[in-house]
Amino acid sequence: MESIAADLRQMQRTPLHDAHVEEIRAAGKEVRYEAGDMVFDVGDPTDRFVYVLDGEIALIDPYTRERYLPSSLGPTQFCGEISFLNGGTVIMPLRAEQPTRTLEVPRLKMLELMARIPEMSDIIITVFAARRRRQIEENDATLTLLGHDVDPVVRRVATFANRNKLPVRLVEHGTPAAQRVATACGLKAGQSAVIFGRTPAVVEDPTPARVASLLGLDSTLSCRTEVDLLIVGGGPSGVAAAVYAGAEGVSALVVEELAVGGQAGTSSRIENYMGFPTGISGADLIWRGEVQAMKFGTKFAMPRRVVSLSRDADGLFCATLDDGIVVCARAVLVATGVQYRRLPWERLEEFEGAGVYYAATETEARYCRNTEAIVIGGGNSAGQAAMYLSRSANQVHVLVRGKSLAASMSDYLSSRLAADPRITVHFETEVDTLHGDGSLEAVDIVHKASGTTERIESGAVFVMVGAAPNTQWLSDLADLDDKGFVLTGKAVDRSSPFATSCPGLYAVGDVRAGSVKRVASAVGEGSVVISEIWRFLDTQRAAVA
């Protein structure tokens, strides 16, 4: 815990400038707290920015209500972390330890102030983001998962939290910590729950959607929400569009089914993205973009899925989400990307999330520590996964249907696979049978060239093959090719390379027919398309006027 305190002290050595404080004073008001008063408690809305004039505010333990860290926030420092940008709920409680005086500004007014004064915004966001990173690195979380690590339900919630950079800790049943948490929250022994603060918030059947609601990640949505631009999909192209939309003053909402990042977010390391010579994980790269987009005012809603799209009599696009909420927009950007193909294995559904995975992040890597792992696929994603998993697994088996990797994987990556003693590449090889009771325990693979079958004792198979576009929800509004990818540009007689057959409906990234399937190109398309969408919206406004 002392490392957290040292980190916070280091971040606050460069306080806001005097001119910034005067702007905050003009926009807000002074508030006084007596010793023991709560400034924020767990679950409160992050509805205001709090700057400390004098006194002391401390982080406290949500369960014991004792002081959590030896350090505290004092004069010239400010409260909060990255959830302030999207209006989520407070995840760590703060209490005045002595008579304290603050300047407080309503959240929306503070965001306007930050947009007007970028130097001040840079300082605040740097501190907010660093606090969130430290919470994750130190497992410093109020959100607690009480259950068994092997439970697919628990794993789904943990994956959702980790993919969305939400600090969460898992407390295993049968441990002293589990007994303490269960007793404090009034739960029965062995009862699984998602716990937020001192009260069990989700007891039965915890889901990512319920956790999102608990943390306020879906607070931007109401019945018939209206925006200028609806961005469907939070991969590289969708998040890039979100950044540029916000920067251009276009009110935009990003709807994402699981976590910002898309397929790129499941990549443990991207080495060929310009500006990161030592590489960066896909999740970190896209999370930086999400923070940047929120800084400009773009809103995110997840985990939400668009199930259908229609157009009303006024020309507005109306997207129906999986919970029945309708979001309307004057323009829609399709950025849903592709998903790895579900292979036709018996018992696949039984083992998904309990041994069969479609991502290779830190969360999944834990499940193959000191065991053997299997990666299926011959592309860069499969190669990056194998390299990452080789750090924790005793051996990684890469199964490739073809006879070589030359046509599907970058040369630098295939060379690394060949040189790593912990990685074995099996060509002309496929999975035949999955074995296990409740979770995956072993896999039979077939070597096609020899016709022999080999059993590998493995509890983790990573599927990274095939590319199926997510376009079923378009409801025939846009023309698709024979594989389901969205046709744009010349293929539908449009001058714009991103315009579909339906005016006001655009497509970028992997979901677009003929696109280059690379992170850099997806980011480029998402950035460029906003100028075209802005012109479309401007034309619409002029027609109404």
Coordinates of C-alpha atoms in Angstrom, one line a residue:
M1 CA 0.0 0.0 0.0
E2 CA 2.9 2.4 0.6
S3 CA 3.8 2.2 -3.1
I4 CA 0.3 3.6 -3.8
A5 CA 0.9 6.5 -1.4
A6 CA 4.3 7.2 -2.9
D7 CA 2.8 7.2 -6.4
L8 CA 0.1 9.6 -5.4
R9 CA 2.6 12.0 -3.7
Q10 CA 4.7 11.9 -6.9
M11 CA 1.8 12.7 -9.1
Q12 CA 0.7 15.7 -7.0
R13 CA 4.0 17.5 -7.0
T14 CA 2.9 19.5 -10.0
P15 CA -0.3 21.1 -8.7
L16 CA -2.7 23.1 -10.8
H17 CA -1.5 26.6 -11.7
D18 CA -2.8 29.6 -9.8
A19 CA -4.7 30.7 -12.9
H20 CA -6.4 27.3 -13.1
V21 CA -7.5 27.5 -9.4
E22 CA -9.0 31.0 -10.1
E23 CA -11.0 29.5 -13.0
I24 CA -12.2 26.7 -10.7
R25 CA -13.2 29.3 -8.0
A26 CA -15.2 31.3 -10.6
A27 CA -17.0 28.2 -11.8
G28 CA -17.7 26.6 -8.4
K29 CA -18.2 27.3 -4.7
E30 CA -16.5 26.8 -1.4
V31 CA -17.7 23.8 0.7
R32 CA -16.7 23.1 4.3
Y33 CA -16.4 19.6 5.9
E34 CA -16.0 18.8 9.6
A35 CA -13.7 16.0 10.7
G36 CA -15.4 12.7 9.9
D37 CA -17.7 14.0 7.2
M38 CA -17.8 11.9 4.0
V39 CA -16.7 13.7 0.9
F40 CA -17.6 10.8 -1.3
D41 CA -18.8 7.3 -0.4
V42 CA -18.8 4.1 -2.5
G43 CA -21.6 4.2 -5.1
D44 CA -22.0 8.0 -5.0
P45 CA -22.2 9.6 -8.4
T46 CA -19.0 11.4 -9.5
D47 CA -21.0 14.6 -9.9
R48 CA -18.5 17.2 -8.9
F49 CA -14.8 18.1 -9.0
V50 CA -13.3 18.7 -5.5
Y51 CA -10.2 20.8 -5.1
V52 CA -8.7 21.0 -1.5
L53 CA -8.0 24.6 -0.2
D54 CA -7.0 23.5 3.3
G55 CA -7.5 20.6 5.6
E56 CA -7.1 16.9 4.9
I57 CA -9.1 14.3 2.9
A58 CA -8.2 10.6 3.3
L59 CA -9.0 7.4 1.4
I60 CA -10.7 5.0 3.7
D61 CA -11.4 1.2 3.7
P62 CA -15.0 0.7 2.4
Y63 CA -15.5 -2.3 4.8
T64 CA -13.7 -1.3 8.1
R65 CA -14.1 2.4 7.5
E66 CA -10.5 2.8 8.8
R67 CA -7.9 4.9 7.0
Y68 CA -6.7 3.0 4.0
L69 CA -3.4 4.7 3.2
P70 CA -0.9 6.6 5.4
S71 CA -0.9 9.5 3.0
S72 CA -3.8 11.9 2.2
L73 CA -4.9 14.7 0.0
G74 CA -4.2 18.2 1.3
P75 CA -4.0 21.8 0.0
T76 CA -3.5 22.2 -3.8
Q77 CA -4.5 18.6 -4.4
F78 CA -7.8 17.3 -5.9
C79 CA -10.0 14.2 -5.5
G80 CA -11.1 11.7 -8.1
E81 CA -10.0 9.3 -10.8
I82 CA -10.8 8.5 -14.4
S83 CA -14.5 7.7 -13.8
F84 CA -15.0 11.4 -13.4
L85 CA -14.9 11.7 -17.2
N86 CA -17.8 9.4 -17.9
G87 CA -19.8 10.2 -14.8
G88 CA -19.5 6.7 -13.3
T89 CA -19.9 6.0 -9.6
V90 CA -17.3 6.5 -6.9
I91 CA -15.2 3.3 -6.3
M92 CA -13.2 4.4 -3.3
P93 CA -14.6 6.4 -0.4
L94 CA -13.0 9.7 0.8
R95 CA -13.4 11.3 4.2
A96 CA -12.4 14.6 5.8
E97 CA -9.9 13.8 8.6
Q98 CA -9.9 17.4 10.0
P99 CA -11.9 20.5 9.3
T100 CA -11.5 20.9 5.5
R101 CA -12.3 23.6 3.0
T102 CA -12.7 22.8 -0.7
L103 CA -13.6 24.3 -4.1
E104 CA -16.3 22.2 -5.8
V105 CA -17.5 22.5 -9.4
P106 CA -20.4 20.5 -10.9
R107 CA -19.0 17.8 -13.2
L108 CA -20.5 19.1 -16.5
K109 CA -19.3 22.6 -15.8
M110 CA -15.9 21.3 -14.9
L111 CA -15.7 19.3 -18.2
E112 CA -16.5 22.5 -20.1
L113 CA -13.7 24.3 -18.2
M114 CA -11.3 21.5 -19.0
A115 CA -12.2 21.7 -22.7
R116 CA -11.5 25.4 -22.7
I117 CA -8.2 25.2 -20.8
P118 CA -6.3 22.2 -22.2
E119 CA -3.2 22.8 -20.0
M120 CA -5.4 22.3 -16.9
S121 CA -7.1 19.3 -18.5
D122 CA -3.8 17.6 -19.1
I123 CA -2.7 17.8 -15.5
I124 CA -6.1 16.5 -14.2
I125 CA -6.4 13.7 -16.7
T126 CA -2.8 12.6 -16.1
V127 CA -3.4 12.3 -12.4
F128 CA -6.8 10.6 -12.9
A129 CA -5.4 8.0 -15.3
A130 CA -2.4 7.3 -13.1
R131 CA -4.6 6.7 -10.1
R132 CA -6.7 4.1 -12.1
R133 CA -3.6 2.4 -13.3
R134 CA -2.2 2.2 -9.8
Q135 CA -5.5 0.7 -8.5
I136 CA -5.3 -2.0 -11.1
E137 CA -1.6 -2.8 -10.6
E138 CA -1.9 -2.9 -6.8
N139 CA -5.2 -4.9 -6.9
D140 CA -6.6 -1.9 -5.0
A141 CA -10.3 -2.4 -5.6
T142 CA -13.6 -1.8 -3.9
L143 CA -15.4 -4.1 -6.5
T144 CA -15.0 -7.6 -5.1
L145 CA -15.8 -10.9 -6.8
L146 CA -16.6 -13.6 -4.2
G147 CA -16.5 -17.0 -5.8
H148 CA -14.4 -19.7 -7.4
D149 CA -11.9 -18.8 -10.1
V150 CA -13.0 -21.8 -12.2
D151 CA -16.6 -20.7 -12.2
P152 CA -17.5 -19.5 -15.8
V153 CA -19.9 -16.8 -14.3
V154 CA -17.1 -15.4 -12.1
R155 CA -14.7 -15.5 -15.0
R156 CA -17.0 -13.6 -17.3
V157 CA -17.4 -10.8 -14.8
A158 CA -13.6 -10.7 -14.1
T159 CA -12.9 -10.6 -17.9
F160 CA -15.3 -7.8 -18.4
A161 CA -13.8 -5.8 -15.5
N162 CA -10.2 -6.4 -16.6
R163 CA -10.9 -5.6 -20.3
N164 CA -12.5 -2.3 -19.3
K165 CA -9.7 -1.3 -16.9
L166 CA -11.9 -1.6 -13.9
P167 CA -10.1 -2.4 -10.6
V168 CA -11.5 -5.7 -9.3
R169 CA -10.3 -8.3 -6.9
L170 CA -11.2 -12.0 -6.7
V171 CA -11.7 -13.5 -3.3
E172 CA -11.7 -17.3 -3.5
H173 CA -14.3 -19.3 -1.5
G174 CA -12.7 -21.2 1.4
T175 CA -10.1 -18.6 2.2
P176 CA -9.9 -16.5 5.5
A177 CA -10.5 -13.4 3.3
A178 CA -13.7 -14.9 1.9
Q179 CA -15.0 -15.6 5.4
R180 CA -14.3 -12.0 6.4
V181 CA -16.0 -10.5 3.4
A182 CA -19.0 -12.9 3.7
T183 CA -19.4 -12.1 7.4
A184 CA -19.1 -8.3 6.8
C185 CA -21.7 -8.4 4.0
G186 CA -24.1 -10.9 5.6
L187 CA -23.6 -13.6 3.0
K188 CA -23.8 -17.4 3.6
A189 CA -20.6 -19.4 3.3
G190 CA -20.0 -20.5 -0.3
Q191 CA -22.4 -17.9 -1.7
S192 CA -21.1 -16.2 -4.8
A193 CA -21.6 -12.4 -5.2
V194 CA -20.4 -9.2 -6.7
I195 CA -19.8 -6.9 -3.7
F196 CA -19.5 -3.1 -4.0
G197 CA -18.9 -1.4 -0.7
R198 CA -20.4 -2.9 2.4
T199 CA -23.6 -4.3 0.9
P200 CA -23.7 -7.2 -1.6
A201 CA -24.9 -5.4 -4.8
V202 CA -25.3 -8.5 -7.0
V203 CA -25.8 -11.8 -5.2
E204 CA -27.2 -14.2 -7.7
D205 CA -26.1 -14.7 -11.3
P206 CA -23.7 -11.7 -11.5
T207 CA -23.3 -10.5 -15.1
P208 CA -21.2 -7.9 -16.9
A209 CA -24.3 -5.8 -17.5
R210 CA -25.2 -5.7 -13.8
V211 CA -21.6 -4.7 -12.9
A212 CA -21.7 -2.0 -15.5
S213 CA -25.0 -0.7 -14.0
L214 CA -23.5 -0.8 -10.5
L215 CA -20.5 1.3 -11.6
G216 CA -22.6 3.7 -13.6
L217 CA -21.1 2.7 -17.0
D218 CA -24.5 2.8 -18.6
S219 CA -25.7 6.0 -17.0
T220 CA -25.6 7.9 -20.3
L221 CA -28.6 6.0 -21.7
S222 CA -32.3 6.6 -21.3
C223 CA -35.3 5.8 -23.3
R224 CA -34.9 7.3 -26.8
T225 CA -31.5 9.0 -26.2
E226 CA -30.6 11.2 -29.2
V227 CA -27.2 12.1 -30.5
D228 CA -25.6 13.4 -33.7
L229 CA -23.6 10.3 -34.2
L230 CA -24.0 6.7 -33.0
I231 CA -20.8 4.7 -33.2
V232 CA -21.5 1.0 -33.0
G233 CA -18.3 -0.8 -31.9
G234 CA -15.4 0.2 -29.7
G235 CA -12.4 -1.2 -31.5
P236 CA -9.6 0.9 -32.9
S237 CA -11.7 2.5 -35.7
G238 CA -14.7 3.2 -33.4
V239 CA -12.6 4.8 -30.7
A240 CA -10.5 6.8 -33.2
A241 CA -13.8 8.1 -34.6
A242 CA -15.0 8.9 -31.0
V243 CA -11.9 11.0 -30.4
Y244 CA -12.3 13.0 -33.6
A245 CA -16.0 13.4 -33.2
G246 CA -15.6 14.9 -29.8
A247 CA -12.8 17.1 -31.0
E248 CA -15.1 18.4 -33.8
G249 CA -18.0 19.1 -31.4
V250 CA -20.1 16.2 -32.7
S251 CA -22.2 14.7 -29.9
A252 CA -21.4 11.0 -30.2
L253 CA -22.2 7.8 -28.3
V254 CA -20.2 4.6 -28.6
V255 CA -22.0 1.4 -27.9
E256 CA -19.8 -1.6 -27.3
E257 CA -20.9 -5.2 -26.6
L258 CA -18.1 -6.2 -24.2
A259 CA -15.1 -4.0 -23.8
V260 CA -13.4 -1.1 -25.6
G261 CA -10.6 -2.5 -27.8
G262 CA -12.3 -5.1 -30.1
Q263 CA -10.0 -7.8 -31.4
A264 CA -7.0 -5.4 -30.9
G265 CA -7.9 -5.2 -27.2
T266 CA -7.3 -9.0 -26.9
S267 CA -3.7 -8.6 -28.2
S268 CA -1.1 -8.9 -25.5
R269 CA 1.5 -6.9 -27.4
I270 CA 1.4 -4.8 -30.6
E271 CA 4.9 -4.1 -31.8
N272 CA 4.4 -2.6 -35.3
Y273 CA 2.2 0.4 -34.3
M274 CA 4.0 3.6 -34.9
G275 CA 5.2 5.5 -31.9
F276 CA 5.6 2.5 -29.6
P277 CA 9.0 1.0 -30.4
T278 CA 8.9 -1.4 -27.4
G279 CA 5.3 -2.4 -28.1
I280 CA 2.1 -1.8 -26.3
S281 CA -0.8 -4.1 -25.4
G282 CA -3.9 -3.6 -27.5
A283 CA -6.0 -2.9 -24.4
D284 CA -3.7 -0.1 -23.2
L285 CA -3.6 1.5 -26.6
I286 CA -7.3 1.6 -27.0
W287 CA -7.9 2.6 -23.4
R288 CA -5.8 5.7 -24.0
G289 CA -8.0 6.5 -26.9
E290 CA -11.1 6.0 -24.8
V291 CA -9.8 8.4 -22.2
Q292 CA -9.0 10.9 -24.9
A293 CA -12.5 10.6 -26.4
M294 CA -14.1 11.1 -23.0
K295 CA -12.0 14.2 -22.5
F296 CA -13.7 15.7 -25.6
G297 CA -17.1 14.7 -24.4
T298 CA -17.9 11.5 -26.3
K299 CA -19.9 9.1 -24.2
F300 CA -19.5 5.3 -24.0
A301 CA -22.2 2.7 -23.1
M302 CA -21.2 -1.0 -22.4
P303 CA -21.8 -3.8 -22.3
R304 CA -24.6 -3.0 -24.8
R305 CA -25.4 -4.7 -28.1
V306 CA -27.4 -3.2 -31.0
V307 CA -29.9 -5.8 -32.1
S308 CA -31.6 -3.9 -34.9
L309 CA -31.4 -0.6 -36.8
S310 CA -34.3 1.3 -38.5
R311 CA -35.0 4.7 -39.8
D312 CA -38.0 6.8 -38.8
A313 CA -40.2 9.2 -40.8
D314 CA -37.9 12.1 -39.9
G315 CA -34.9 10.4 -41.2
L316 CA -33.4 9.6 -37.8
F317 CA -31.7 6.3 -37.4
C318 CA -33.1 4.3 -34.4
A319 CA -31.0 1.6 -32.9
T320 CA -32.7 -0.9 -30.5
L321 CA -30.3 -2.3 -27.9
D322 CA -30.5 -5.7 -26.3
D323 CA -32.3 -4.4 -23.2
G324 CA -35.0 -2.6 -25.3
I325 CA -33.6 0.9 -25.0
V326 CA -33.7 2.9 -28.3
V327 CA -30.9 5.3 -29.3
C328 CA -31.6 7.7 -32.2
A329 CA -29.0 9.5 -34.2
R330 CA -28.7 11.6 -37.4
A331 CA -25.8 9.5 -38.6
V332 CA -24.5 6.0 -37.7
L333 CA -20.9 4.7 -38.0
V334 CA -20.6 0.9 -38.3
A335 CA -17.3 -0.1 -36.5
T336 CA -18.3 -3.5 -35.2
G337 CA -15.2 -5.3 -36.7
V338 CA -15.0 -9.0 -36.8
Q339 CA -15.0 -11.8 -34.3
Y340 CA -13.0 -15.0 -34.2
R341 CA -15.0 -17.9 -35.6
R342 CA -16.5 -20.5 -33.3
L343 CA -15.2 -23.8 -34.4
P344 CA -17.6 -26.8 -34.7
W345 CA -16.4 -28.8 -31.7
E346 CA -18.6 -30.9 -29.6
R347 CA -19.0 -29.5 -26.0
L348 CA -17.6 -26.1 -27.2
E349 CA -20.4 -24.1 -25.4
E350 CA -19.7 -26.1 -22.2
F351 CA -16.0 -25.1 -22.2
E352 CA -16.2 -21.5 -23.4
G353 CA -15.0 -19.4 -20.6
A354 CA -13.9 -22.5 -18.8
G355 CA -10.9 -23.5 -20.9
V356 CA -11.7 -22.2 -24.4
Y357 CA -10.9 -18.5 -24.9
Y358 CA -11.0 -15.9 -27.7
A359 CA -8.5 -13.5 -26.1
A360 CA -5.0 -13.8 -24.6
T361 CA -4.7 -11.1 -22.0
E362 CA -3.4 -11.1 -18.5
T363 CA -6.8 -12.5 -17.3
E364 CA -6.7 -15.6 -19.5
A365 CA -2.9 -16.1 -19.1
R366 CA -3.5 -16.8 -15.4
Y367 CA -5.4 -20.0 -16.3
C368 CA -2.5 -21.6 -18.1
R369 CA 0.3 -20.8 -15.6
N370 CA 2.7 -23.8 -15.3
T371 CA 0.6 -25.9 -17.7
E372 CA 0.4 -26.5 -21.4
A373 CA -1.6 -24.0 -23.6
I374 CA -2.9 -24.4 -27.1
V375 CA -3.3 -21.5 -29.6
I376 CA -5.2 -22.1 -32.8
G377 CA -4.5 -19.9 -35.8
G378 CA -1.7 -18.8 -38.1
G379 CA -2.1 -15.0 -38.1
N380 CA -0.4 -12.2 -36.1
S381 CA -2.9 -12.4 -33.3
A382 CA -2.1 -16.1 -32.8
G383 CA 1.6 -15.4 -32.9
Q384 CA 1.4 -12.6 -30.4
A385 CA -0.7 -14.7 -28.1
A386 CA 1.8 -17.6 -28.2
M387 CA 4.7 -15.3 -27.4
Y388 CA 2.7 -13.8 -24.5
L389 CA 1.5 -17.1 -23.1
S390 CA 4.9 -18.6 -23.2
R391 CA 5.9 -16.4 -20.3
S392 CA 3.5 -18.3 -18.0
A393 CA 2.8 -21.7 -19.6
N394 CA 5.3 -24.5 -19.6
Q395 CA 4.7 -25.1 -23.3
V396 CA 2.6 -23.4 -25.9
H397 CA 1.4 -25.5 -28.9
V398 CA 0.4 -23.4 -32.0
L399 CA -1.9 -25.4 -34.3
V400 CA -1.9 -24.3 -37.9
R401 CA -4.0 -25.8 -40.7
G402 CA -1.6 -24.9 -43.5
K403 CA 1.9 -26.0 -44.2
S404 CA 3.6 -22.8 -43.3
L405 CA 3.2 -19.3 -41.7
A406 CA 4.7 -17.4 -44.6
A407 CA 1.5 -16.1 -46.1
S408 CA -0.4 -15.3 -42.8
M409 CA 2.1 -14.1 -40.2
S410 CA 4.7 -11.3 -40.1
D411 CA 8.2 -12.6 -40.6
Y412 CA 9.6 -11.1 -37.4
L413 CA 6.8 -12.9 -35.4
S414 CA 7.2 -16.3 -37.1
S415 CA 10.9 -16.1 -36.5
R416 CA 10.4 -15.5 -32.8
L417 CA 8.0 -18.5 -32.6
A418 CA 10.6 -20.8 -34.2
A419 CA 13.4 -19.6 -31.8
D420 CA 11.4 -19.9 -28.6
P421 CA 12.0 -23.3 -26.9
R422 CA 8.7 -23.0 -25.1
I423 CA 6.7 -22.8 -28.3
T424 CA 6.0 -25.7 -30.7
V425 CA 4.3 -25.0 -34.0
H426 CA 2.3 -27.9 -35.4
F427 CA 1.5 -27.6 -39.1
E428 CA -1.4 -29.3 -40.8
T429 CA -2.9 -30.0 -37.3
E430 CA -6.4 -29.5 -35.9
V431 CA -8.3 -30.1 -32.7
D432 CA -10.4 -33.2 -32.6
T433 CA -11.9 -33.6 -29.1
L434 CA -12.2 -31.6 -25.9
H435 CA -12.1 -33.4 -22.6
G436 CA -13.0 -32.3 -19.1
D437 CA -15.5 -32.3 -16.2
G438 CA -16.8 -28.8 -15.7
S439 CA -13.6 -27.2 -17.1
L440 CA -11.2 -28.2 -19.9
E441 CA -8.6 -30.8 -18.9
A442 CA -7.2 -32.2 -22.1
V443 CA -7.4 -31.9 -25.9
D444 CA -6.9 -34.5 -28.7
I445 CA -5.2 -33.0 -31.8
V446 CA -5.0 -34.7 -35.2
H447 CA -1.8 -34.4 -37.3
K448 CA -3.4 -34.5 -40.9
A449 CA -0.1 -35.4 -42.7
S450 CA 0.4 -38.6 -40.7
G451 CA -3.1 -39.3 -39.6
T452 CA -2.0 -39.7 -36.0
T453 CA -3.8 -38.4 -32.9
E454 CA -2.0 -36.9 -29.9
R455 CA -3.5 -36.0 -26.5
I456 CA -2.3 -32.8 -24.8
E457 CA -3.1 -32.3 -21.1
S458 CA -4.2 -28.7 -21.3
G459 CA -6.8 -26.5 -19.6
A460 CA -6.5 -23.5 -22.0
V461 CA -7.2 -23.3 -25.7
F462 CA -7.1 -20.0 -27.4
V463 CA -9.1 -19.7 -30.7
M464 CA -7.8 -17.1 -33.0
V465 CA -8.9 -18.2 -36.5
G466 CA -11.4 -16.9 -39.0
A467 CA -13.1 -13.5 -39.2
A468 CA -16.9 -13.2 -39.2
P469 CA -18.2 -9.7 -39.5
N470 CA -20.8 -8.4 -37.0
T471 CA -23.5 -7.0 -39.3
Q472 CA -26.7 -8.9 -38.6
W473 CA -28.1 -5.9 -36.7
L474 CA -28.1 -3.7 -39.8
S475 CA -31.5 -5.0 -40.8
D476 CA -30.9 -4.7 -44.6
L477 CA -30.3 -1.0 -44.4
A478 CA -26.9 -1.4 -46.1
D479 CA -25.6 -3.6 -48.9
L480 CA -23.3 -6.4 -47.8
D481 CA -21.0 -8.7 -49.8
D482 CA -21.4 -12.5 -49.9
K483 CA -19.4 -12.9 -46.6
G484 CA -21.4 -10.3 -44.7
F485 CA -18.9 -7.4 -44.9
V486 CA -20.3 -3.9 -45.5
L487 CA -20.0 -2.6 -49.0
T488 CA -18.8 1.0 -49.3
G489 CA -17.5 3.5 -51.9
K490 CA -17.4 2.6 -55.5
A491 CA -19.0 -0.8 -54.8
V492 CA -22.3 1.1 -54.0
D493 CA -21.7 4.1 -56.3
R494 CA -20.6 6.4 -53.5
S495 CA -17.8 9.0 -53.8
S496 CA -16.7 8.5 -50.2
P497 CA -14.8 5.2 -49.5
F498 CA -16.6 4.9 -46.2
A499 CA -20.2 5.7 -47.3
T500 CA -22.6 2.7 -47.5
S501 CA -25.6 2.4 -49.8
C502 CA -27.7 4.2 -47.2
P503 CA -27.2 7.9 -46.8
G504 CA -25.9 8.8 -43.3
L505 CA -24.7 5.3 -42.7
Y506 CA -20.9 4.8 -42.8
A507 CA -18.5 1.9 -42.2
V508 CA -14.9 1.7 -41.1
G509 CA -12.4 -0.8 -40.0
D510 CA -12.4 -4.6 -40.3
V511 CA -16.2 -4.7 -40.9
R512 CA -15.8 -2.8 -44.2
A513 CA -15.4 -4.9 -47.3
G514 CA -11.9 -4.5 -48.8
S515 CA -10.4 -2.9 -45.7
V516 CA -6.8 -3.6 -44.6
K517 CA -7.0 -5.7 -41.5
R518 CA -4.5 -3.7 -39.4
V519 CA -4.8 -1.6 -36.3
A520 CA -3.1 1.4 -37.9
S521 CA -5.4 1.4 -40.9
A522 CA -8.5 1.0 -38.7
V523 CA -7.4 4.1 -36.6
G524 CA -6.8 6.0 -39.8
E525 CA -10.3 5.2 -41.2
G526 CA -12.0 6.1 -38.0
S527 CA -10.1 9.4 -37.9
V528 CA -10.8 10.4 -41.5
V529 CA -14.5 9.4 -41.7
I530 CA -15.5 12.1 -39.1
S531 CA -14.9 14.9 -41.6
E532 CA -17.3 13.3 -44.0
I533 CA -19.9 12.7 -41.3
W534 CA -19.5 16.3 -40.2
R535 CA -20.3 17.5 -43.7
F536 CA -23.3 15.2 -43.9
L537 CA -24.6 16.5 -40.6
D538 CA -24.0 20.1 -41.7
T539 CA -26.0 19.5 -44.9
Q540 CA -28.8 18.1 -42.8
R541 CA -28.9 21.1 -40.5
A542 CA -28.9 23.5 -43.5
A543 CA -31.8 21.6 -45.1
V544 CA -33.8 22.0 -41.9
A545 CA -33.0 25.7 -41.6

